[in-house]
XYZ file of C-alpha atoms in Angstrom:
689
model
C -26.744 -8.447 16.126
C -23.995 -6.526 17.167
C -22.661 -3.769 14.851
C -19.435 -5.289 13.902
C -21.296 -8.387 12.829
C -24.032 -6.506 10.852
C -21.107 -4.747 9.141
C -19.559 -8.215 8.297
C -22.932 -9.581 6.915
C -23.618 -6.403 4.914
C -19.981 -6.739 3.344
C -20.300 -10.414 2.404
C -23.988 -9.524 0.654
C -22.492 -6.944 -1.732
C -20.505 -9.863 -3.309
C -23.660 -12.445 -3.463
C -23.114 -14.563 -6.711
C -25.022 -17.742 -5.339
C -27.841 -17.358 -7.784
C -25.745 -16.617 -10.860
C -25.853 -19.417 -13.608
C -25.516 -19.928 -17.322
C -26.995 -23.195 -18.840
C -24.810 -23.173 -21.598
C -21.640 -22.817 -19.330
C -23.064 -25.887 -17.297
C -23.695 -27.967 -20.316
C -20.172 -27.230 -21.767
C -18.005 -28.016 -18.942
C -19.900 -31.212 -17.609
C -19.483 -32.509 -21.168
C -15.642 -32.038 -20.918
C -15.267 -34.623 -17.910
C -12.725 -32.607 -16.401
C -13.755 -33.601 -12.790
C -15.417 -36.723 -11.191
C -19.079 -36.350 -10.974
C -18.852 -36.219 -7.471
C -16.593 -33.139 -7.417
C -18.818 -31.133 -9.884
C -21.174 -29.765 -7.157
C -18.151 -28.547 -5.005
C -16.697 -26.963 -8.090
C -19.903 -25.119 -9.059
C -20.458 -23.994 -5.511
C -16.762 -22.567 -5.363
C -17.447 -20.992 -8.807
C -20.501 -18.944 -7.419
C -18.928 -18.082 -4.193
C -18.041 -14.363 -4.058
C -14.386 -13.958 -3.292
C -11.412 -11.742 -4.174
C -7.812 -12.939 -3.282
C -5.475 -10.155 -2.115
C -1.669 -11.746 -2.191
C 0.828 -9.033 -0.955
C 4.149 -9.668 -1.941
C 6.589 -7.605 0.425
C 9.970 -6.855 -1.112
C 11.642 -6.523 2.390
C 11.974 -8.720 5.275
C 11.092 -5.860 7.685
C 8.063 -4.971 6.240
C 7.078 -8.380 6.070
C 7.786 -8.541 9.652
C 5.554 -5.468 10.378
C 2.845 -6.879 8.755
C 2.785 -10.210 10.518
C 3.386 -8.610 13.976
C 1.267 -5.320 13.756
C -1.563 -5.267 11.126
C -2.960 -8.791 11.372
C -3.464 -8.799 14.978
C -6.759 -6.774 14.581
C -7.753 -9.712 12.417
C -7.062 -12.542 14.761
C -9.718 -11.297 17.033
C -12.355 -11.481 14.423
C -14.151 -14.841 14.456
C -16.367 -14.275 11.529
C -13.601 -13.887 8.979
C -10.731 -16.197 8.418
C -7.475 -14.554 9.169
C -4.751 -13.852 6.446
C -2.274 -16.443 6.101
C 0.700 -17.038 3.883
C 0.335 -19.081 0.502
C 2.438 -22.181 1.128
C 3.634 -22.499 -2.366
C 4.961 -19.077 -2.736
C 8.728 -18.854 -1.862
C 9.851 -17.531 1.358
C 6.408 -17.062 2.541
C 6.594 -13.581 0.642
C 2.819 -13.749 -0.256
C -0.513 -13.341 2.225
C -3.926 -14.442 0.954
C -6.949 -12.385 2.360
C -9.987 -14.519 2.408
C -12.608 -11.915 1.998
C -13.526 -9.303 -0.630
C -12.321 -5.678 -1.288
C -15.553 -4.087 -0.272
C -15.356 -5.812 3.139
C -11.854 -4.619 3.874
C -13.223 -1.083 3.538
C -16.433 -1.338 5.289
C -15.342 -3.374 8.633
C -13.918 -1.280 11.309
C -11.471 -3.649 12.385
C -9.738 -4.044 8.943
C -9.625 -0.285 8.300
C -5.820 -0.069 9.461
C -4.983 -2.852 7.106
C -6.554 -1.184 4.621
C -4.819 1.685 4.990
C -1.459 -0.224 5.097
C -2.434 -1.900 1.923
C -3.106 1.324 0.101
C 0.100 3.159 1.102
C 2.277 0.358 0.605
C 0.711 -0.291 -2.925
C 1.364 3.193 -3.774
C 5.006 3.240 -2.766
C 5.467 0.078 -4.637
C 6.562 -2.050 -1.698
C 3.347 -4.119 -1.934
C 1.418 -5.600 -4.785
C -2.198 -6.865 -4.803
C -2.910 -9.625 -6.909
C -5.254 -12.563 -7.548
C -3.297 -15.532 -6.116
C -3.384 -17.902 -8.817
C -2.226 -15.231 -11.472
C 1.061 -15.302 -9.363
C 1.905 -18.826 -10.701
C 3.068 -17.994 -14.358
C 6.183 -15.860 -13.052
C 7.060 -18.161 -10.546
C 7.194 -21.174 -13.065
C 8.907 -19.060 -15.708
C 12.207 -19.410 -13.593
C 13.702 -15.985 -14.019
C 17.301 -15.462 -13.330
C 19.221 -12.207 -12.921
C 21.034 -12.721 -16.267
C 17.831 -13.271 -18.468
C 16.170 -11.238 -21.083
C 12.483 -11.431 -20.522
C 9.600 -10.488 -22.597
C 6.072 -9.934 -21.182
C 4.293 -10.329 -24.542
C 0.781 -9.061 -23.148
C 1.833 -7.037 -19.749
C -1.223 -4.901 -18.960
C -2.016 -4.510 -16.267
C 1.443 -5.007 -15.323
C 1.150 -7.344 -12.018
C 3.121 -9.942 -13.435
C 5.623 -7.730 -14.942
C 6.239 -6.257 -11.564
C 6.503 -9.843 -9.642
C 9.144 -10.860 -12.515
C 11.329 -7.905 -11.713
C 11.428 -8.939 -8.170
C 12.473 -12.386 -9.208
C 15.079 -11.094 -11.678
C 16.575 -9.277 -8.589
C 16.398 -12.322 -6.456
C 18.464 -14.250 -8.923
C 21.746 -12.908 -7.122
C 22.016 -11.118 -3.912
C 19.939 -8.295 -4.591
C 20.570 -6.420 -1.496
C 24.288 -6.676 -1.775
C 24.047 -5.483 -5.476
C 21.852 -2.828 -4.514
C 24.081 -1.707 -1.722
C 27.076 -1.654 -3.715
C 25.479 -0.082 -6.828
C 25.511 -2.698 -9.047
C 22.710 -3.883 -11.459
C 21.619 -7.279 -12.634
C 22.587 -7.866 -16.356
C 19.145 -8.749 -17.258
C 16.082 -6.875 -18.960
C 12.119 -7.186 -18.768
C 10.585 -5.731 -21.584
C 6.741 -5.073 -20.891
C 4.871 -5.161 -24.340
C 1.566 -4.284 -25.040
C -0.819 -2.725 -27.692
C -0.939 0.965 -28.124
C -3.265 2.415 -25.347
C -5.308 4.503 -27.445
C -8.402 2.264 -27.166
C -7.285 0.151 -24.057
C -7.434 1.317 -20.473
C -5.301 -1.739 -19.126
C -2.400 -0.443 -20.852
C -2.613 2.912 -18.970
C -2.905 0.811 -16.087
C 0.163 -0.996 -16.734
C 2.310 2.090 -16.919
C 0.675 3.257 -13.709
C 1.718 0.132 -11.747
C 5.132 -0.194 -13.526
C 6.103 3.566 -12.693
C 5.767 2.852 -8.937
C 8.472 -0.026 -9.276
C 11.197 2.725 -9.826
C 13.261 0.111 -11.817
C 16.285 0.620 -13.981
C 15.780 -3.041 -15.460
C 12.216 -2.218 -16.875
C 11.242 -1.048 -20.506
C 7.639 -0.635 -21.362
C 6.938 -0.482 -25.314
C 3.682 -0.124 -27.463
C 4.137 -1.704 -30.982
C 2.100 0.064 -33.425
C -1.386 -1.126 -33.693
C -1.280 -1.038 -37.381
C 1.217 -3.937 -37.017
C -1.427 -6.138 -35.576
C -3.659 -8.475 -37.571
C -6.588 -7.315 -35.420
C -7.283 -5.042 -32.357
C -7.167 -7.613 -29.921
C -3.803 -9.378 -31.175
C -0.837 -8.123 -28.881
C 2.203 -7.601 -30.921
C 5.696 -8.514 -29.962
C 8.562 -6.754 -31.229
C 11.131 -8.423 -33.825
C 14.508 -8.888 -32.158
C 16.299 -10.951 -34.697
C 19.803 -9.430 -34.704
C 20.380 -9.808 -31.050
C 20.735 -13.112 -29.005
C 17.140 -14.322 -28.694
C 15.173 -13.943 -25.177
C 15.941 -16.065 -22.306
C 12.245 -16.081 -21.186
C 8.705 -14.973 -22.415
C 5.549 -14.957 -20.640
C 2.488 -15.055 -22.961
C -0.410 -14.097 -20.592
C -2.920 -13.952 -23.669
C -6.091 -12.188 -23.963
C -8.842 -14.847 -23.201
C -12.864 -15.313 -22.290
C -11.945 -15.093 -18.766
C -14.382 -17.659 -17.417
C -11.917 -18.627 -14.831
C -12.620 -15.297 -13.107
C -16.422 -15.739 -12.518
C -15.984 -15.492 -8.784
C -14.581 -11.777 -8.835
C -16.400 -10.865 -12.076
C -20.028 -11.916 -11.862
C -20.652 -10.543 -15.240
C -19.150 -13.505 -16.776
C -22.143 -15.819 -15.719
C -24.291 -13.279 -17.681
C -21.862 -12.930 -20.979
C -20.543 -16.455 -21.076
C -20.813 -17.823 -24.760
C -18.810 -20.470 -26.269
C -18.215 -18.128 -29.250
C -15.690 -15.948 -27.095
C -13.309 -18.908 -26.793
C -13.700 -19.851 -30.444
C -12.890 -16.262 -31.873
C -9.877 -16.036 -29.660
C -8.240 -19.369 -30.448
C -6.322 -18.211 -33.671
C -5.158 -15.100 -31.869
C -3.859 -16.989 -28.936
C -2.069 -19.251 -31.320
C -0.263 -16.555 -33.149
C 0.722 -14.789 -29.808
C 2.242 -18.169 -28.960
C 3.991 -18.770 -32.036
C 5.701 -15.460 -32.216
C 6.719 -15.972 -28.657
C 8.439 -19.202 -29.468
C 10.170 -17.521 -32.551
C 11.856 -15.106 -30.104
C 12.828 -17.501 -27.623
C 16.470 -18.628 -27.404
C 17.396 -22.564 -27.787
C 17.121 -23.694 -24.325
C 14.925 -20.752 -23.155
C 11.411 -21.300 -21.665
C 8.123 -19.675 -22.589
C 5.075 -19.851 -20.243
C 1.658 -19.891 -21.897
C -1.422 -19.028 -19.336
C -4.877 -18.024 -19.463
C -7.541 -17.231 -16.865
C -9.865 -19.399 -18.759
C -10.976 -22.901 -18.283
C -12.124 -23.579 -21.795
C -9.910 -26.315 -23.432
C -9.931 -24.668 -26.766
C -8.039 -21.595 -25.654
C -5.623 -23.993 -23.504
C -4.844 -27.431 -24.625
C -5.950 -26.802 -28.076
C -3.531 -23.793 -28.612
C -0.744 -25.763 -27.129
C -1.321 -28.905 -29.158
C -1.532 -26.900 -32.460
C 2.059 -25.358 -31.817
C 3.358 -28.487 -30.477
C 2.566 -30.203 -33.672
C 3.732 -27.161 -35.951
C 7.112 -27.181 -34.228
C 7.895 -30.771 -35.016
C 9.376 -31.956 -31.998
C 11.791 -28.661 -31.535
C 9.579 -27.705 -28.523
C 8.988 -29.613 -25.456
C 5.873 -29.623 -23.247
C 7.438 -29.551 -19.450
C 5.930 -30.359 -16.379
C 6.753 -27.537 -13.883
C 4.860 -28.496 -10.760
C 8.123 -29.256 -8.657
C 8.701 -25.820 -8.701
C 5.463 -25.252 -6.614
C 5.623 -27.410 -3.826
C 2.421 -27.506 -2.141
C 0.230 -25.903 -4.782
C -2.805 -28.077 -6.123
C -3.626 -28.453 -9.794
C -5.102 -30.958 -12.199
C -3.271 -31.962 -15.342
C -4.555 -30.978 -18.747
C -7.116 -32.436 -20.710
C -6.152 -35.117 -23.170
C -9.719 -34.899 -24.907
C -12.728 -32.629 -25.074
C -15.608 -31.536 -26.799
C -16.236 -28.222 -29.054
C -19.485 -26.286 -28.605
C -21.061 -24.538 -31.446
C -22.748 -21.076 -31.257
C -26.012 -22.897 -31.101
C -25.094 -24.981 -27.980
C -24.512 -28.369 -30.127
C -21.654 -30.284 -28.630
C -19.037 -31.914 -31.331
C -16.427 -34.622 -30.839
C -14.781 -34.775 -33.838
C -14.420 -32.086 -36.762
C -15.956 -34.560 -39.177
C -19.016 -34.232 -37.202
C -19.320 -30.351 -38.011
C -22.097 -29.864 -40.389
C -20.996 -27.970 -43.410
C -22.146 -24.459 -43.696
C -22.139 -21.009 -42.792
C -23.381 -21.609 -39.529
C -20.419 -23.486 -38.282
C -17.533 -22.108 -40.583
C -15.602 -20.826 -37.630
C -15.274 -24.013 -36.099
C -11.604 -25.215 -37.312
C -9.895 -28.615 -37.182
C -7.305 -27.120 -34.258
C -10.102 -26.713 -31.826
C -10.503 -30.522 -31.653
C -8.524 -33.260 -29.788
C -7.850 -35.125 -32.936
C -3.895 -35.420 -33.318
C -3.357 -33.846 -29.875
C -4.032 -37.285 -27.793
C -0.293 -38.330 -28.450
C 0.709 -35.409 -26.890
C 1.712 -35.005 -23.289
C -0.874 -32.931 -22.267
C -1.095 -34.087 -18.669
C 2.287 -31.940 -18.070
C -0.259 -28.983 -18.178
C -1.383 -27.380 -15.137
C -5.269 -26.715 -14.485
C -6.148 -24.927 -11.386
C -9.905 -24.849 -10.409
C -11.336 -22.718 -7.772
C -12.565 -25.558 -5.397
C -8.981 -27.059 -5.321
C -7.491 -24.143 -2.803
C -9.885 -21.100 -2.914
C -8.838 -19.458 -5.938
C -9.753 -18.297 -9.367
C -9.545 -20.493 -12.287
C -6.322 -20.654 -14.638
C -4.314 -22.444 -17.092
C -0.634 -22.915 -17.240
C 1.804 -24.465 -19.553
C 5.494 -24.271 -19.994
C 7.514 -25.012 -23.171
C 11.115 -24.839 -23.709
C 12.856 -24.921 -26.976
C 15.030 -27.696 -27.853
C 16.128 -26.638 -31.088
C 15.444 -24.061 -33.724
C 12.029 -24.127 -35.380
C 11.596 -25.804 -38.586
C 10.313 -22.577 -40.459
C 13.285 -20.297 -38.993
C 15.949 -23.196 -39.984
C 15.211 -23.887 -43.614
C 17.523 -26.841 -45.419
C 20.712 -25.873 -46.955
C 20.668 -24.518 -50.539
C 17.163 -23.108 -50.060
C 16.239 -19.270 -49.857
C 13.151 -19.580 -47.656
C 13.170 -16.902 -45.324
C 11.363 -17.019 -41.800
C 7.831 -16.381 -41.616
C 6.816 -13.267 -40.317
C 3.799 -12.901 -38.110
C 4.368 -9.145 -37.833
C 5.516 -6.451 -40.407
C 7.705 -4.648 -38.021
C 11.481 -3.670 -38.446
C 14.227 -6.049 -36.834
C 15.311 -5.128 -33.589
C 18.979 -4.689 -33.113
C 20.550 -4.968 -29.737
C 24.235 -4.156 -30.409
C 25.452 -0.796 -29.197
C 27.378 -0.646 -32.716
C 25.480 -0.772 -36.115
C 26.492 0.780 -39.358
C 23.430 2.670 -40.096
C 19.934 3.635 -38.967
C 16.965 1.304 -39.812
C 15.568 2.332 -43.174
C 11.942 2.970 -43.307
C 9.463 2.818 -46.303
C 7.460 6.011 -47.124
C 4.348 4.827 -45.800
C 5.946 3.837 -42.369
C 7.549 7.483 -42.271
C 4.024 9.006 -42.167
C 3.276 7.085 -39.009
C 6.427 8.273 -36.721
C 5.546 8.565 -33.311
C 5.740 11.978 -31.339
C 8.063 10.661 -28.674
C 11.112 12.281 -27.736
C 14.260 10.475 -28.449
C 16.391 8.518 -25.541
C 19.718 10.137 -25.432
C 22.442 8.997 -23.383
C 25.095 10.895 -21.423
C 28.881 10.432 -20.913
C 31.265 11.358 -18.460
C 32.309 14.510 -20.543
C 28.809 15.834 -20.944
C 28.616 19.166 -19.202
C 25.516 18.344 -17.182
C 27.076 15.235 -15.955
C 30.195 16.968 -15.038
C 28.401 19.610 -13.027
C 26.404 16.879 -11.065
C 29.783 14.560 -10.437
C 31.644 17.644 -8.957
C 28.702 18.820 -6.859
C 28.001 15.264 -5.462
C 31.388 13.634 -5.464
C 30.505 11.087 -7.916
C 33.212 9.117 -9.216
C 32.349 8.789 -13.136
C 34.897 6.011 -13.117
C 32.839 3.758 -11.307
C 29.481 4.947 -11.584
C 27.893 3.774 -15.191
C 27.379 7.430 -16.438
C 27.219 5.960 -20.092
C 23.967 4.759 -19.064
C 22.193 7.986 -18.001
C 19.808 9.155 -20.480
C 17.541 12.177 -20.869
C 14.628 12.889 -23.294
C 15.026 16.630 -24.310
C 17.302 17.385 -27.243
C 17.269 21.267 -27.373
C 15.920 22.510 -23.893
C 16.588 22.040 -20.330
C 17.007 18.128 -19.402
C 14.279 18.423 -16.608
C 15.045 14.623 -15.408
C 17.777 12.049 -16.057
C 17.177 8.524 -15.907
C 19.396 5.482 -15.261
C 19.233 2.109 -16.908
C 21.255 -0.989 -17.033
C 23.552 -1.899 -20.294
C 21.076 -4.186 -21.790
C 18.398 -1.441 -21.773
C 20.779 0.860 -23.540
C 21.839 -1.516 -26.324
C 17.922 -2.040 -26.813
C 17.313 1.846 -27.188
C 20.396 2.389 -29.109
C 19.917 -0.492 -31.462
C 16.477 0.429 -32.064
C 15.812 4.124 -32.648
C 12.093 3.419 -33.980
C 10.899 1.585 -31.083
C 7.987 3.310 -29.253
C 9.456 3.307 -25.499
C 7.089 5.101 -23.131
C 8.428 4.222 -20.007
C 12.109 3.323 -19.001
C 14.721 2.948 -16.487
C 14.658 4.888 -13.002
C 14.625 8.517 -12.428
C 17.840 9.571 -10.351
C 17.829 13.414 -10.756
C 15.700 16.127 -11.413
C 16.851 19.913 -12.291
C 16.565 22.589 -9.645
C 16.183 26.088 -10.580
C 15.989 27.744 -7.313
C 16.949 31.463 -6.755
C 20.164 30.571 -4.916
C 20.788 27.175 -6.269
C 20.724 26.099 -9.756
C 21.656 22.650 -10.768
C 20.248 18.905 -10.246
C 19.099 17.162 -6.833
C 18.940 13.337 -6.332
C 15.508 11.913 -6.136
C 14.090 9.458 -3.725
C 13.264 6.745 -5.981
C 16.852 6.350 -7.428
C 18.671 7.040 -4.405
C 19.505 3.518 -3.417
C 21.611 3.081 -6.533
C 22.993 6.499 -6.297
C 24.213 6.434 -2.673
C 27.087 4.016 -2.773
C 28.539 6.697 -5.085
C 27.778 10.152 -3.651
C 30.713 11.226 -1.419
C 29.696 15.066 -0.974
C 26.541 17.046 0.469
C 25.677 13.998 3.092
C 24.194 14.522 6.538
C 23.930 11.701 9.175
C 20.996 11.924 11.732
C 20.030 9.760 14.701
C 16.752 8.132 15.121
C 15.091 11.243 16.899
C 16.175 13.555 13.908
C 14.896 11.063 11.615
C 11.355 11.224 13.295
C 11.450 14.998 13.187
C 11.988 14.749 9.435
C 9.105 12.346 9.166
C 6.815 14.440 11.448
C 7.216 17.910 9.722
C 7.290 18.888 6.405
C 9.676 21.845 6.821
C 11.325 21.578 10.272
C 13.450 24.284 11.525
C 17.274 23.696 12.274
C 16.607 24.057 15.879
C 14.639 21.184 16.263
C 17.560 18.664 15.703
C 20.395 17.514 17.809
C 23.556 19.516 18.176
C 25.192 16.992 15.860
C 23.006 17.300 12.957
C 22.775 21.071 13.289
C 26.986 21.308 13.234
C 26.601 18.925 9.856
C 23.720 21.097 8.575
C 25.955 24.476 9.217
C 28.870 22.858 7.404
C 26.878 22.600 4.023
C 25.430 25.369 1.438
C 22.071 25.897 0.518
C 20.845 23.312 -2.061
C 20.195 19.090 -1.982
C 21.544 16.924 0.666
C 21.397 12.926 1.189
C 20.138 12.289 4.451
C 21.545 9.067 6.201
C 20.146 7.200 9.028
C 22.372 4.111 10.156
C 21.864 1.574 12.897
C 25.279 1.754 14.151
C 25.235 2.493 17.974
C 21.372 2.169 18.131
C 19.500 -0.260 20.487
C 19.328 -3.624 18.164
C 15.364 -3.663 18.964
C 15.017 -0.117 18.127
C 12.909 0.375 14.859
C 13.475 1.151 11.905
C 15.829 -2.089 11.803
C 17.375 -1.257 8.374
C 19.672 1.627 7.123
C 17.713 4.531 5.347
C 18.891 7.020 2.915
C 16.592 9.987 2.115
C 16.846 12.656 -0.524
C 16.784 16.167 1.271
C 17.205 19.986 1.029
C 19.516 22.365 3.070
C 17.600 25.449 3.353
C 18.421 28.772 4.966
C 16.802 27.693 7.969
C 15.303 24.145 7.526
C 16.363 20.805 6.595
C 13.403 18.753 4.827
C 13.237 15.311 3.536
C 11.501 14.946 -0.132
C 8.605 12.468 -0.051
C 5.232 12.272 -0.633
C 2.465 11.465 1.802
C 2.471 7.553 0.856
C 6.315 7.403 1.583
C 5.944 9.483 4.718
C 3.521 6.717 6.123
C 5.293 4.108 5.043
C 8.774 5.204 6.783
C 6.876 6.233 10.063
C 5.494 2.479 10.021
C 8.946 1.076 9.414
C 10.157 3.373 12.621
C 7.343 1.799 14.736
C 5.442 4.964 15.264
C 1.759 5.227 14.771
C 0.476 7.007 11.858
C 0.890 10.917 12.425
C -2.130 13.142 11.917
C -0.443 15.541 9.972
C 0.420 12.934 7.626
C -2.975 12.144 6.467
C -3.573 15.613 5.305
C -2.467 17.101 2.096
C 0.708 18.251 3.431
C 2.724 16.975 6.405
C 3.597 20.603 8.048
C 0.113 22.390 7.794
C -0.471 24.122 10.899
C 3.158 24.195 12.153
C 3.856 27.532 10.672
C 6.273 26.372 8.167
C 4.501 25.721 5.065
C 5.640 29.417 3.831
C 9.459 28.751 4.208
C 11.031 29.949 0.891
C 13.566 27.363 1.096
C 13.727 24.720 -1.707
C 12.137 24.147 -4.691
C 8.598 22.644 -5.311
C 8.542 18.860 -5.297
C 6.064 18.446 -8.552
C 7.812 15.406 -9.892
C 7.279 13.589 -6.720
C 3.768 14.502 -6.045
C 0.959 12.336 -5.130
C -0.796 10.601 -8.043
C -3.829 12.383 -9.425
C -7.274 10.937 -7.695
C -8.173 9.107 -10.936
C -4.782 7.183 -10.928
C -4.832 6.587 -7.512
C -8.230 5.530 -7.416
C -7.370 2.894 -10.240
C -4.571 1.525 -8.559
C -6.321 1.108 -5.217
C -9.320 -0.764 -7.078
C -6.879 -2.803 -8.990
C -7.055 -5.938 -6.388
C -5.928 -8.180 -9.069
C -5.246 -8.851 -12.686
C -8.031 -7.754 -14.882
C -7.831 -10.767 -16.873
């Protein structure tokens, strides 16, 4: 056996689940009759076959073209591994599926270039690696550019990032970005406070890579939650209700047995039974927040009907026809799924199966089994409109998706005239006010005052703010065109180190809810620069796509040859550039600059085939571009250049004699993520459902 085949065999053995089994699991799901008897062996084989799906979702056509033509060629020569292929049901072919596990990608030599590509593009936010079937809920949510969207249980954040991409696609996002315009919508990523949940930290890390002004990450107080596992949602009663809500709820996760082999050893019927009420509360709260005509998508990575059809059926009965279960399969042509179950059995802790609640013995041993677990009363509901995804249908994980649309106000939120009955409150949280003008701040009880968050407040600038006046004069920004009223900072007294930009909807959310714990919001656009010869602010690369249309001063345009010099060297001296670039460089004083690359006059086949704008620094003897190692690797790939050896080290200019150049400040805020965070991101090949 050759070395390559031996490596492939060893990598496959690392994820050998073929001997995993659980007698209760097989007994329970065999009794559900969710498959024809002939398909059961195929289903169980697929459940045991170790497999981890990576779905890459590039945000640009150029990056997708590069992936197809350059990084998949090596895989085509491998006869042992099925080459990556686009998911037929994902819009515009913007997602690829790898038919191998993550350890094989690292171990096989032919896949190392692809692995390096995936790591770099994931770190820069251009690609998201995710379980393929977990990409379904955001697609059927049908997000538009003007929608207010709440992701109720957002951690670890992959679905939130996907919805942000879809929100931009609601309009011509490229045209909007080039003109500096932003969609009117907003996505609020909500999860429990991260004190005891590492997934919440993962969510913040994931979302910071996206550099989005349409995103707000919030952590409601854990004290507001009925139980530690309950994911609370803010109360938005004074603003127009939400257009879309995603409730990807906590679940037992037995649909992930292929990538999480521990599920086979841990699976018990009580896991799903104990989560049923929590899931129903989350779904009910989401429906309360939803606008009439809006859509909520409920999803789990579980196969258990107690967590799926029983939860949906319970809420459909409680809403008394004000909510409709809709079939969203037409939105996913080519996607294979089974209809929801109309009948099922419930298993007790000792493995006994019950068809009806009346069959459950009276006593403490079965006190946790509730009437809502059973299919009685749900048989007349259109459960076939739900989507059940099983592993053997299209080589994915197991999943459940149900889409509900609100046709009229919920019965408990629309009391009859003449009554004073107030809407039910599942959470004791202050009402969220979304209007910019409100009469007085929220009043808090003495008890809640003791729980104030130690978070710096969000404060907004305006055209007359002294800091903004200095920035607009330096870079020639017309404050009448640029939405400077949406520029915020988080330090009231000391120097404002970073400035962020949000859209109008996010600003109203912050101004109307001073007590909301917002941990991450907007896109960073400026950072303070305290150099010996320049004191002021410099634009940051992550927000430059929005700033660039408004900046008229301190710009340098470079040809492709000079762009490659900037990418190859950390601090290149001015004499490395062309005469035209040196002339523009001499015309500027020391300080931050915007470096432009435009395709005008270039060969049509020459890479990069897109316009680029880089945040840079004009030093006394150098011209540099501010970017970390991953961003540099990304741009060299876009230029069609092989990965430069210098870039793979800690600093791109080491050994050139340029590392000691005194020009420009350090770039601490744009440094590469700490090793622990980077490793966490690298290992998050899919939702940790």
